[in-house]
Amino acid sequence: MHRTLAFTLLPLSLLVALPVAAQDAPPQMSPEEAAMMQAYQQAGTPGPEHAALAKMAGEYDLSIRSWHTPGAPPTVDTGTATRSMILGGRVMTEEVQSQMHGQPFTGYGMHGYDNVSGKHWATWNDSMSTGLMVSEGECTADGACTFNGSWNDPVTKAPINARMTTKWTSPDVELFEMYAPGPDGKESKMMEITYTKR
């Protein structure tokens, strides 16, 4: 465990520890300790944003379009996605199975909402990389989201920044779009995925 985290959690563990003996009275918390405890409880309690994520759980069929060169015809693939909630309703996971460049493709994402920062966050790993994509963004009440994230380019080793948007075009259909710099440095659409819930 990271030393700073360990020293942060140690006082909390002492605050909530049970008495060593039955005759021992529970320790009295100072106002500062009580405020700290309340802050941690609020940070870890699922709220409306997590309930909205839970509504997205289920099985989906995917229609995938990818653009390797701006203006060129897209590559079209199909796939499936399974979304489920973990960690007591705090995080949504997504596992994707499809084809990419004629090869089997597996991807794994996580999507959550941080009560502390007030931001949505997402991660992505897949079978074509050993790296991690991390994104942060905001979502509206109707489920439309905009994320900004980055991953490391295998050629230049530098981060590639991307913008992702999602919106529900009907109760059972979600549209995901990804944009990143093209060869000329201007933003260009890289990918579009239509999720259709079964």
CSV table of C-alpha atoms in Angstrom, one decimal:
chain,number,residue,atom,x,y,z
A,1,MET,CA,0.0,0.0,0.0
A,2,HIS,CA,1.2,3.5,-0.8
A,3,ARG,CA,2.7,5.1,2.4
A,4,THR,CA,0.6,8.3,2.1
A,5,LEU,CA,-2.6,6.2,1.7
A,6,ALA,CA,-1.6,4.0,4.6
A,7,PHE,CA,-1.1,6.9,7.0
A,8,THR,CA,-4.5,8.4,5.8
A,9,LEU,CA,-6.4,5.2,6.4
A,10,LEU,CA,-4.7,4.2,9.7
A,11,PRO,CA,-6.5,6.9,11.8
A,12,LEU,CA,-9.8,5.9,10.2
A,13,SER,CA,-9.3,2.3,11.1
A,14,LEU,CA,-8.6,3.3,14.6
A,15,LEU,CA,-11.7,5.4,14.8
A,16,VAL,CA,-14.0,2.5,13.7
A,17,ALA,CA,-12.1,-0.3,15.5
A,18,LEU,CA,-14.2,-2.3,17.9
A,19,PRO,CA,-13.3,-2.2,21.6
A,20,VAL,CA,-10.7,-4.7,22.6
A,21,ALA,CA,-12.7,-5.9,25.5
A,22,ALA,CA,-16.4,-6.0,26.1
A,23,GLN,CA,-16.2,-3.6,29.1
A,24,ASP,CA,-14.3,-1.0,27.0
A,25,ALA,CA,-16.4,2.0,26.0
A,26,PRO,CA,-16.3,3.1,22.3
A,27,PRO,CA,-13.8,5.8,21.8
A,28,GLN,CA,-15.2,9.3,21.6
A,29,MET,CA,-14.5,11.1,18.3
A,30,SER,CA,-13.4,14.7,18.3
A,31,PRO,CA,-15.4,17.0,16.0
A,32,GLU,CA,-12.5,16.9,13.5
A,33,GLU,CA,-12.5,13.1,13.5
A,34,ALA,CA,-16.3,13.0,13.1
A,35,ALA,CA,-16.1,15.4,10.1
A,36,MET,CA,-13.4,13.2,8.6
A,37,MET,CA,-15.5,10.1,9.0
A,38,GLN,CA,-18.5,11.8,7.5
A,39,ALA,CA,-16.5,13.0,4.5
A,40,TYR,CA,-15.2,9.4,3.8
A,41,GLN,CA,-18.7,8.0,4.1
A,42,GLN,CA,-20.2,10.5,1.7
A,43,ALA,CA,-17.3,9.9,-0.8
A,44,GLY,CA,-18.0,6.2,-0.8
A,45,THR,CA,-21.9,6.2,-0.9
A,46,PRO,CA,-23.5,5.5,-4.3
A,47,GLY,CA,-25.8,8.2,-5.4
A,48,PRO,CA,-28.1,9.1,-8.3
A,49,GLU,CA,-25.3,9.1,-10.8
A,50,HIS,CA,-24.5,5.5,-9.9
A,51,ALA,CA,-28.1,4.5,-10.1
A,52,ALA,CA,-28.1,5.9,-13.7
A,53,LEU,CA,-25.2,3.8,-14.6
A,54,ALA,CA,-27.0,0.7,-13.2
A,55,LYS,CA,-29.8,1.3,-15.7
A,56,MET,CA,-27.3,0.7,-18.5
A,57,ALA,CA,-26.5,-2.8,-17.3
A,58,GLY,CA,-27.4,-5.6,-19.7
A,59,GLU,CA,-26.4,-7.3,-23.0
A,60,TYR,CA,-25.9,-5.3,-26.2
A,61,ASP,CA,-25.3,-5.9,-29.9
A,62,LEU,CA,-22.7,-3.6,-31.5
A,63,SER,CA,-22.3,-2.0,-34.9
A,64,ILE,CA,-18.8,-0.6,-35.2
A,65,ARG,CA,-17.4,1.8,-37.8
A,66,SER,CA,-13.7,2.8,-37.8
A,67,TRP,CA,-11.9,5.4,-39.8
A,68,HIS,CA,-8.2,4.8,-40.3
A,69,THR,CA,-7.9,7.8,-42.7
A,70,PRO,CA,-10.1,10.9,-42.6
A,71,GLY,CA,-12.5,10.9,-45.4
A,72,ALA,CA,-11.9,7.3,-46.4
A,73,PRO,CA,-14.7,4.7,-46.2
A,74,PRO,CA,-15.0,3.2,-42.7
A,75,THR,CA,-14.2,-0.4,-41.7
A,76,VAL,CA,-17.4,-2.0,-40.5
A,77,ASP,CA,-17.5,-4.7,-37.7
A,78,THR,CA,-20.0,-6.2,-35.3
A,79,GLY,CA,-19.7,-7.3,-31.7
A,80,THR,CA,-21.3,-7.7,-28.4
A,81,ALA,CA,-21.0,-6.0,-25.0
A,82,THR,CA,-21.9,-7.0,-21.5
A,83,ARG,CA,-22.4,-4.3,-18.9
A,84,SER,CA,-22.7,-5.0,-15.2
A,85,MET,CA,-22.4,-3.2,-11.9
A,86,ILE,CA,-19.7,-4.1,-9.4
A,87,LEU,CA,-18.4,-2.9,-6.0
A,88,GLY,CA,-21.8,-2.6,-4.5
A,89,GLY,CA,-23.3,-0.5,-7.3
A,90,ARG,CA,-20.4,1.9,-7.5
A,91,VAL,CA,-18.8,1.0,-10.9
A,92,MET,CA,-20.1,-0.2,-14.2
A,93,THR,CA,-17.9,-2.7,-16.1
A,94,GLU,CA,-18.2,-3.3,-19.9
A,95,GLU,CA,-16.7,-6.3,-21.7
A,96,VAL,CA,-16.7,-6.2,-25.5
A,97,GLN,CA,-16.2,-9.1,-27.9
A,98,SER,CA,-15.7,-8.3,-31.6
A,99,GLN,CA,-13.4,-8.4,-34.6
A,100,MET,CA,-10.7,-5.8,-35.4
A,101,HIS,CA,-8.6,-5.9,-38.6
A,102,GLY,CA,-9.9,-9.4,-39.1
A,103,GLN,CA,-8.7,-10.6,-35.7
A,104,PRO,CA,-10.6,-11.5,-32.6
A,105,PHE,CA,-10.8,-8.5,-30.3
A,106,THR,CA,-11.7,-8.2,-26.6
A,107,GLY,CA,-12.0,-4.9,-24.7
A,108,TYR,CA,-12.7,-4.2,-21.0
A,109,GLY,CA,-13.9,-0.8,-19.7
A,110,MET,CA,-14.9,0.6,-16.4
A,111,HIS,CA,-17.2,3.7,-15.8
A,112,GLY,CA,-17.8,5.4,-12.5
A,113,TYR,CA,-18.7,8.7,-10.9
A,114,ASP,CA,-16.4,10.3,-8.3
A,115,ASN,CA,-18.4,11.9,-5.5
A,116,VAL,CA,-15.4,13.9,-4.5
A,117,SER,CA,-14.5,15.4,-7.9
A,118,GLY,CA,-18.0,15.5,-9.2
A,119,LYS,CA,-16.8,14.0,-12.5
A,120,HIS,CA,-17.5,10.8,-14.4
A,121,TRP,CA,-14.4,8.7,-15.2
A,122,ALA,CA,-13.7,5.8,-17.5
A,123,THR,CA,-10.8,3.4,-18.2
A,124,TRP,CA,-10.2,1.1,-21.2
A,125,ASN,CA,-8.0,-1.9,-21.9
A,126,ASP,CA,-8.1,-4.2,-24.8
A,127,SER,CA,-6.4,-7.1,-26.5
A,128,MET,CA,-4.5,-4.9,-29.0
A,129,SER,CA,-2.6,-3.0,-26.3
A,130,THR,CA,-0.9,-3.4,-23.0
A,131,GLY,CA,-1.6,0.2,-22.0
A,132,LEU,CA,-4.4,2.0,-20.3
A,133,MET,CA,-6.7,4.7,-21.5
A,134,VAL,CA,-8.0,7.0,-18.8
A,135,SER,CA,-10.8,9.5,-19.4
A,136,GLU,CA,-12.8,12.0,-17.4
A,137,GLY,CA,-16.0,13.9,-18.2
A,138,GLU,CA,-19.5,15.0,-17.5
A,139,CYS,CA,-22.9,13.5,-18.2
A,140,THR,CA,-26.3,15.2,-18.4
A,141,ALA,CA,-29.5,14.0,-16.8
A,142,ASP,CA,-30.6,12.3,-20.0
A,143,GLY,CA,-27.4,10.3,-20.2
A,144,ALA,CA,-25.4,12.3,-22.8
A,145,CYS,CA,-21.7,12.3,-21.9
A,146,THR,CA,-18.6,14.0,-23.1
A,147,PHE,CA,-15.2,12.6,-22.0
A,148,ASN,CA,-11.6,13.6,-22.6
A,149,GLY,CA,-8.9,11.0,-22.3
A,150,SER,CA,-5.5,9.9,-23.6
A,151,TRP,CA,-3.4,6.8,-24.3
A,152,ASN,CA,0.3,6.4,-25.3
A,153,ASP,CA,1.0,6.2,-29.0
A,154,PRO,CA,3.1,3.1,-29.8
A,155,VAL,CA,5.1,4.9,-32.5
A,156,THR,CA,5.8,8.3,-31.0
A,157,LYS,CA,5.5,7.2,-27.3
A,158,ALA,CA,3.7,10.5,-26.7
A,159,PRO,CA,0.1,10.7,-25.4
A,160,ILE,CA,-2.7,10.9,-27.9
A,161,ASN,CA,-5.6,13.0,-26.7
A,162,ALA,CA,-9.1,12.0,-27.7
A,163,ARG,CA,-12.7,13.3,-27.2
A,164,MET,CA,-15.5,10.8,-26.7
A,165,THR,CA,-19.3,11.4,-26.7
A,166,THR,CA,-22.2,9.2,-25.9
A,167,LYS,CA,-26.0,9.8,-26.3
A,168,TRP,CA,-29.1,7.7,-26.2
A,169,THR,CA,-31.0,8.0,-29.5
A,170,SER,CA,-33.8,5.8,-28.1
A,171,PRO,CA,-34.4,4.0,-24.8
A,172,ASP,CA,-32.5,1.0,-26.1
A,173,VAL,CA,-29.9,2.5,-28.4
A,174,GLU,CA,-26.8,4.4,-27.4
A,175,LEU,CA,-24.4,6.1,-29.9
A,176,PHE,CA,-20.7,6.3,-29.0
A,177,GLU,CA,-18.3,8.5,-31.0
A,178,MET,CA,-14.5,9.0,-30.7
A,179,TYR,CA,-12.5,11.9,-32.1
A,180,ALA,CA,-8.7,12.3,-32.2
A,181,PRO,CA,-6.1,14.3,-34.2
A,182,GLY,CA,-5.7,13.2,-37.8
A,183,PRO,CA,-2.5,13.3,-39.8
A,184,ASP,CA,-2.9,17.1,-40.2
A,185,GLY,CA,-3.4,17.5,-36.4
A,186,LYS,CA,-7.1,18.5,-36.8
A,187,GLU,CA,-9.7,16.6,-34.9
A,188,SER,CA,-11.3,13.7,-36.9
A,189,LYS,CA,-13.8,11.0,-36.2
A,190,MET,CA,-12.0,7.7,-35.5
A,191,MET,CA,-14.8,5.4,-34.4
A,192,GLU,CA,-18.5,5.2,-34.0
A,193,ILE,CA,-20.3,2.4,-32.1
A,194,THR,CA,-24.0,1.8,-32.0
A,195,TYR,CA,-25.1,-0.1,-28.9
A,196,THR,CA,-28.5,-1.9,-29.2
A,197,LYS,CA,-29.8,-3.4,-26.0
A,198,ARG,CA,-31.2,-6.8,-26.2
